[in-house]
Amino acid sequence: MFGDMMGMMNKIKETQAKVEEAKKQLDHVSLEEKSNDDLLKVNITANREIKSIEISDQLLEDKEQLEDYLILTLNKAIKRATETQEAELGAIAKEGMPNMPF
C-alpha cells in the first residue's frame, strides 16, 4: 500500500512538471481571431496574452462601432485561447492520472 502511495505521488509530481512545461509552451501557440468581416483582427497566445490588434481604417470612423467590434472579437479570442489551453492541459492531466475523473 505504501509503495502504491509513493508511486502515485511520483506520478502526480511528473504530471505537474509536464503541466508547467506545457504552460510555457502555450506562450508560443499563436491564435488569430477576427471579426466576421475582417475589419478587426486579434492575435493572442493560448495563455490569453494579446500580442496584436489590427483595426481597419473603416472602424476608426465610428467609436461605438469600434468598441463593439473590440468587445466581440476579444471575447471570441479569449474563449478560443481558453479552450485551447484547457484541451492541452486536460490531455496532459488525463495522461498522467488516467483513473482520475476530469
Short mmCIF file of N, CA and C in Angstrom, two decimals:
data_model
loop_
_atom_site.label_atom_id
_atom_site.label_comp_id
_atom_site.label_asym_id
_atom_site.label_seq_id
_atom_site.Cartn_x
_atom_site.Cartn_y
_atom_site.Cartn_z
N MET A 1 0.83 -1.19 0.00
CA MET A 1 0.00 0.00 0.00
C MET A 1 0.87 1.26 0.00
N PHE A 2 1.92 1.25 0.83
CA PHE A 2 2.80 2.42 0.90
C PHE A 2 3.49 2.64 -0.45
N GLY A 3 3.87 1.54 -1.09
CA GLY A 3 4.51 1.62 -2.41
C GLY A 3 3.57 2.23 -3.43
N ASP A 4 2.28 1.87 -3.36
CA ASP A 4 1.29 2.43 -4.27
C ASP A 4 1.16 3.93 -4.06
N MET A 5 1.18 4.37 -2.80
CA MET A 5 1.07 5.80 -2.50
C MET A 5 2.29 6.55 -3.03
N MET A 6 3.47 5.98 -2.84
CA MET A 6 4.68 6.62 -3.34
C MET A 6 4.66 6.72 -4.86
N GLY A 7 4.21 5.64 -5.49
CA GLY A 7 4.11 5.64 -6.95
C GLY A 7 3.14 6.70 -7.44
N MET A 8 2.01 6.82 -6.73
CA MET A 8 1.01 7.81 -7.10
C MET A 8 1.55 9.23 -6.90
N MET A 9 2.25 9.44 -5.81
CA MET A 9 2.83 10.76 -5.54
C MET A 9 3.85 11.13 -6.61
N ASN A 10 4.68 10.16 -7.00
CA ASN A 10 5.66 10.41 -8.06
C ASN A 10 4.96 10.74 -9.38
N LYS A 11 3.89 10.02 -9.67
CA LYS A 11 3.13 10.26 -10.90
C LYS A 11 2.51 11.66 -10.88
N ILE A 12 2.02 12.10 -9.74
CA ILE A 12 1.45 13.44 -9.61
C ILE A 12 2.52 14.50 -9.85
N LYS A 13 3.72 14.29 -9.27
CA LYS A 13 4.82 15.24 -9.46
C LYS A 13 5.22 15.31 -10.93
N GLU A 14 5.29 14.15 -11.59
CA GLU A 14 5.64 14.12 -13.01
C GLU A 14 4.59 14.88 -13.83
N THR A 15 3.34 14.64 -13.51
CA THR A 15 2.26 15.30 -14.24
C THR A 15 2.29 16.81 -14.02
N GLN A 16 2.55 17.23 -12.79
CA GLN A 16 2.65 18.66 -12.50
C GLN A 16 3.79 19.29 -13.30
N ALA A 17 4.90 18.61 -13.41
CA ALA A 17 6.04 19.13 -14.18
C ALA A 17 5.67 19.25 -15.66
N LYS A 18 4.95 18.24 -16.17
CA LYS A 18 4.52 18.29 -17.57
C LYS A 18 3.53 19.43 -17.80
N VAL A 19 2.64 19.66 -16.86
CA VAL A 19 1.68 20.76 -16.98
C VAL A 19 2.41 22.09 -17.00
N GLU A 20 3.38 22.27 -16.13
CA GLU A 20 4.14 23.52 -16.09
C GLU A 20 4.90 23.74 -17.40
N GLU A 21 5.47 22.69 -17.93
CA GLU A 21 6.18 22.80 -19.21
C GLU A 21 5.20 23.14 -20.33
N ALA A 22 4.04 22.53 -20.31
CA ALA A 22 3.04 22.81 -21.34
C ALA A 22 2.57 24.26 -21.26
N LYS A 23 2.43 24.78 -20.05
CA LYS A 23 2.02 26.19 -19.90
C LYS A 23 3.05 27.11 -20.55
N LYS A 24 4.32 26.80 -20.38
CA LYS A 24 5.37 27.61 -21.01
C LYS A 24 5.28 27.52 -22.53
N GLN A 25 5.03 26.33 -23.03
CA GLN A 25 4.93 26.13 -24.47
C GLN A 25 3.71 26.84 -25.06
N LEU A 26 2.63 26.95 -24.28
CA LEU A 26 1.42 27.61 -24.76
C LEU A 26 1.64 29.11 -24.97
N ASP A 27 2.70 29.66 -24.39
CA ASP A 27 3.06 31.06 -24.67
C ASP A 27 3.43 31.25 -26.14
N HIS A 28 3.82 30.17 -26.79
CA HIS A 28 4.27 30.24 -28.18
C HIS A 28 3.21 29.76 -29.17
N VAL A 29 2.05 29.39 -28.66
CA VAL A 29 0.94 29.00 -29.54
C VAL A 29 0.14 30.25 -29.84
N SER A 30 0.18 30.65 -31.09
CA SER A 30 -0.47 31.89 -31.51
C SER A 30 -1.79 31.59 -32.21
N LEU A 31 -2.82 32.29 -31.79
CA LEU A 31 -4.15 32.13 -32.38
C LEU A 31 -4.62 33.46 -32.94
N GLU A 32 -5.24 33.42 -34.10
CA GLU A 32 -5.79 34.65 -34.67
C GLU A 32 -7.30 34.56 -34.68
N GLU A 33 -7.92 35.59 -34.20
CA GLU A 33 -9.38 35.70 -34.23
C GLU A 33 -9.71 36.99 -34.96
N LYS A 34 -10.77 36.98 -35.74
CA LYS A 34 -11.14 38.19 -36.47
C LYS A 34 -12.64 38.36 -36.50
N SER A 35 -13.04 39.58 -36.76
CA SER A 35 -14.47 39.87 -36.89
C SER A 35 -14.97 39.18 -38.16
N ASN A 36 -16.27 39.02 -38.26
CA ASN A 36 -16.86 38.33 -39.41
C ASN A 36 -16.50 38.98 -40.74
N ASP A 37 -16.31 40.28 -40.75
CA ASP A 37 -16.00 41.00 -41.98
C ASP A 37 -14.51 41.36 -42.11
N ASP A 38 -13.68 40.80 -41.25
CA ASP A 38 -12.22 41.00 -41.27
C ASP A 38 -11.78 42.44 -41.01
N LEU A 39 -12.62 43.26 -40.41
CA LEU A 39 -12.24 44.64 -40.12
C LEU A 39 -11.39 44.75 -38.86
N LEU A 40 -11.41 43.71 -38.04
CA LEU A 40 -10.64 43.70 -36.80
C LEU A 40 -10.02 42.32 -36.64
N LYS A 41 -8.72 42.28 -36.36
CA LYS A 41 -8.01 41.02 -36.15
C LYS A 41 -7.25 41.10 -34.83
N VAL A 42 -7.32 40.01 -34.08
CA VAL A 42 -6.63 39.93 -32.80
C VAL A 42 -5.73 38.70 -32.82
N ASN A 43 -4.49 38.88 -32.41
CA ASN A 43 -3.56 37.77 -32.26
C ASN A 43 -3.33 37.58 -30.77
N ILE A 44 -3.54 36.35 -30.30
CA ILE A 44 -3.48 36.03 -28.87
C ILE A 44 -2.76 34.70 -28.69
N THR A 45 -2.06 34.54 -27.56
CA THR A 45 -1.44 33.25 -27.27
C THR A 45 -2.48 32.35 -26.60
N ALA A 46 -2.15 31.06 -26.54
CA ALA A 46 -3.04 30.12 -25.86
C ALA A 46 -3.09 30.38 -24.35
N ASN A 47 -2.15 31.18 -23.84
CA ASN A 47 -2.18 31.59 -22.43
C ASN A 47 -2.91 32.93 -22.25
N ARG A 48 -3.63 33.32 -23.26
CA ARG A 48 -4.52 34.51 -23.23
C ARG A 48 -3.76 35.83 -23.11
N GLU A 49 -2.62 35.92 -23.73
CA GLU A 49 -1.88 37.17 -23.78
C GLU A 49 -2.06 37.75 -25.18
N ILE A 50 -2.63 38.94 -25.26
CA ILE A 50 -2.88 39.57 -26.55
C ILE A 50 -1.55 40.08 -27.09
N LYS A 51 -1.23 39.70 -28.32
CA LYS A 51 0.03 40.07 -28.96
C LYS A 51 -0.15 41.23 -29.93
N SER A 52 -1.28 41.27 -30.63
CA SER A 52 -1.50 42.37 -31.56
C SER A 52 -2.98 42.52 -31.86
N ILE A 53 -3.33 43.73 -32.28
CA ILE A 53 -4.68 44.04 -32.73
C ILE A 53 -4.54 44.86 -34.01
N GLU A 54 -5.21 44.44 -35.06
CA GLU A 54 -5.23 45.18 -36.32
C GLU A 54 -6.63 45.73 -36.52
N ILE A 55 -6.71 47.03 -36.74
CA ILE A 55 -8.00 47.70 -36.89
C ILE A 55 -8.06 48.35 -38.26
N SER A 56 -9.10 48.05 -39.00
CA SER A 56 -9.32 48.66 -40.30
C SER A 56 -9.59 50.15 -40.13
N ASP A 57 -9.11 50.94 -41.08
CA ASP A 57 -9.37 52.38 -41.05
C ASP A 57 -10.87 52.68 -41.02
N GLN A 58 -11.64 51.82 -41.63
CA GLN A 58 -13.10 52.00 -41.67
C GLN A 58 -13.69 52.04 -40.26
N LEU A 59 -13.15 51.24 -39.35
CA LEU A 59 -13.66 51.20 -37.98
C LEU A 59 -13.27 52.44 -37.17
N LEU A 60 -12.22 53.11 -37.59
CA LEU A 60 -11.76 54.28 -36.85
C LEU A 60 -12.71 55.47 -36.99
N GLU A 61 -13.63 55.38 -37.91
CA GLU A 61 -14.57 56.47 -38.14
C GLU A 61 -15.74 56.48 -37.16
N ASP A 62 -15.97 55.35 -36.49
CA ASP A 62 -17.13 55.23 -35.60
C ASP A 62 -16.68 54.60 -34.28
N LYS A 63 -16.56 55.42 -33.26
CA LYS A 63 -16.06 54.98 -31.95
C LYS A 63 -16.91 53.86 -31.36
N GLU A 64 -18.23 54.00 -31.38
CA GLU A 64 -19.11 52.97 -30.80
C GLU A 64 -18.99 51.65 -31.55
N GLN A 65 -18.92 51.73 -32.86
CA GLN A 65 -18.78 50.50 -33.65
C GLN A 65 -17.45 49.82 -33.32
N LEU A 66 -16.38 50.60 -33.22
CA LEU A 66 -15.07 50.05 -32.88
C LEU A 66 -15.10 49.38 -31.51
N GLU A 67 -15.72 50.02 -30.54
CA GLU A 67 -15.83 49.43 -29.20
C GLU A 67 -16.58 48.11 -29.25
N ASP A 68 -17.67 48.06 -30.02
CA ASP A 68 -18.43 46.82 -30.14
C ASP A 68 -17.59 45.72 -30.78
N TYR A 69 -16.88 46.07 -31.84
CA TYR A 69 -16.02 45.10 -32.51
C TYR A 69 -14.94 44.58 -31.56
N LEU A 70 -14.33 45.49 -30.81
CA LEU A 70 -13.29 45.07 -29.87
C LEU A 70 -13.84 44.10 -28.83
N ILE A 71 -14.97 44.42 -28.27
CA ILE A 71 -15.55 43.55 -27.25
C ILE A 71 -15.86 42.17 -27.82
N LEU A 72 -16.53 42.13 -28.96
CA LEU A 72 -16.92 40.84 -29.55
C LEU A 72 -15.70 40.01 -29.97
N THR A 73 -14.77 40.65 -30.64
CA THR A 73 -13.62 39.92 -31.16
C THR A 73 -12.66 39.50 -30.05
N LEU A 74 -12.43 40.37 -29.09
CA LEU A 74 -11.56 40.00 -27.97
C LEU A 74 -12.18 38.86 -27.16
N ASN A 75 -13.48 38.90 -26.94
CA ASN A 75 -14.12 37.81 -26.20
C ASN A 75 -14.02 36.49 -26.96
N LYS A 76 -14.18 36.52 -28.28
CA LYS A 76 -14.02 35.30 -29.09
C LYS A 76 -12.59 34.78 -28.99
N ALA A 77 -11.62 35.69 -29.05
CA ALA A 77 -10.22 35.29 -28.97
C ALA A 77 -9.89 34.68 -27.62
N ILE A 78 -10.36 35.29 -26.56
CA ILE A 78 -10.10 34.78 -25.20
C ILE A 78 -10.75 33.42 -25.02
N LYS A 79 -11.97 33.26 -25.52
CA LYS A 79 -12.67 31.97 -25.41
C LYS A 79 -11.89 30.88 -26.16
N ARG A 80 -11.45 31.19 -27.36
CA ARG A 80 -10.70 30.21 -28.15
C ARG A 80 -9.38 29.86 -27.48
N ALA A 81 -8.69 30.85 -26.94
CA ALA A 81 -7.42 30.60 -26.24
C ALA A 81 -7.65 29.74 -25.01
N THR A 82 -8.71 30.03 -24.27
CA THR A 82 -9.03 29.25 -23.07
C THR A 82 -9.33 27.80 -23.44
N GLU A 83 -10.12 27.59 -24.49
CA GLU A 83 -10.45 26.22 -24.93
C GLU A 83 -9.19 25.47 -25.36
N THR A 84 -8.29 26.16 -26.06
CA THR A 84 -7.04 25.53 -26.49
C THR A 84 -6.20 25.14 -25.29
N GLN A 85 -6.07 26.06 -24.34
CA GLN A 85 -5.28 25.78 -23.14
C GLN A 85 -5.88 24.63 -22.34
N GLU A 86 -7.19 24.66 -22.13
CA GLU A 86 -7.84 23.60 -21.36
C GLU A 86 -7.69 22.24 -22.03
N ALA A 87 -7.78 22.20 -23.34
CA ALA A 87 -7.62 20.93 -24.06
C ALA A 87 -6.21 20.38 -23.89
N GLU A 88 -5.22 21.24 -24.03
CA GLU A 88 -3.83 20.81 -23.89
C GLU A 88 -3.53 20.33 -22.47
N LEU A 89 -3.88 21.15 -21.49
CA LEU A 89 -3.58 20.79 -20.10
C LEU A 89 -4.43 19.61 -19.64
N GLY A 90 -5.66 19.53 -20.11
CA GLY A 90 -6.52 18.41 -19.75
C GLY A 90 -5.98 17.09 -20.28
N ALA A 91 -5.44 17.12 -21.50
CA ALA A 91 -4.87 15.90 -22.07
C ALA A 91 -3.66 15.43 -21.27
N ILE A 92 -2.85 16.38 -20.83
CA ILE A 92 -1.67 16.01 -20.01
C ILE A 92 -2.12 15.44 -18.67
N ALA A 93 -3.08 16.09 -18.05
CA ALA A 93 -3.56 15.61 -16.75
C ALA A 93 -4.19 14.22 -16.87
N LYS A 94 -4.95 14.03 -17.93
CA LYS A 94 -5.60 12.72 -18.12
C LYS A 94 -4.57 11.63 -18.40
N GLU A 95 -3.54 11.97 -19.15
CA GLU A 95 -2.47 11.03 -19.45
C GLU A 95 -1.71 10.65 -18.18
N GLY A 96 -1.47 11.65 -17.33
CA GLY A 96 -0.69 11.41 -16.11
C GLY A 96 -1.47 10.70 -15.03
N MET A 97 -2.78 10.93 -15.00
CA MET A 97 -3.63 10.33 -13.98
C MET A 97 -4.87 9.74 -14.65
N PRO A 98 -4.71 8.63 -15.38
CA PRO A 98 -5.81 8.09 -16.20
C PRO A 98 -7.05 7.64 -15.39
N ASN A 99 -6.88 7.35 -14.13
CA ASN A 99 -8.02 6.87 -13.34
C ASN A 99 -8.78 7.98 -12.63
N MET A 100 -8.32 9.22 -12.79
CA MET A 100 -8.96 10.35 -12.14
C MET A 100 -10.03 10.94 -13.06
N PRO A 101 -11.20 11.26 -12.50
CA PRO A 101 -12.23 11.89 -13.34
C PRO A 101 -11.90 13.35 -13.58
N PHE A 102 -11.96 13.79 -14.85
CA PHE A 102 -11.69 15.18 -15.20
C PHE A 102 -12.88 15.74 -15.93
#
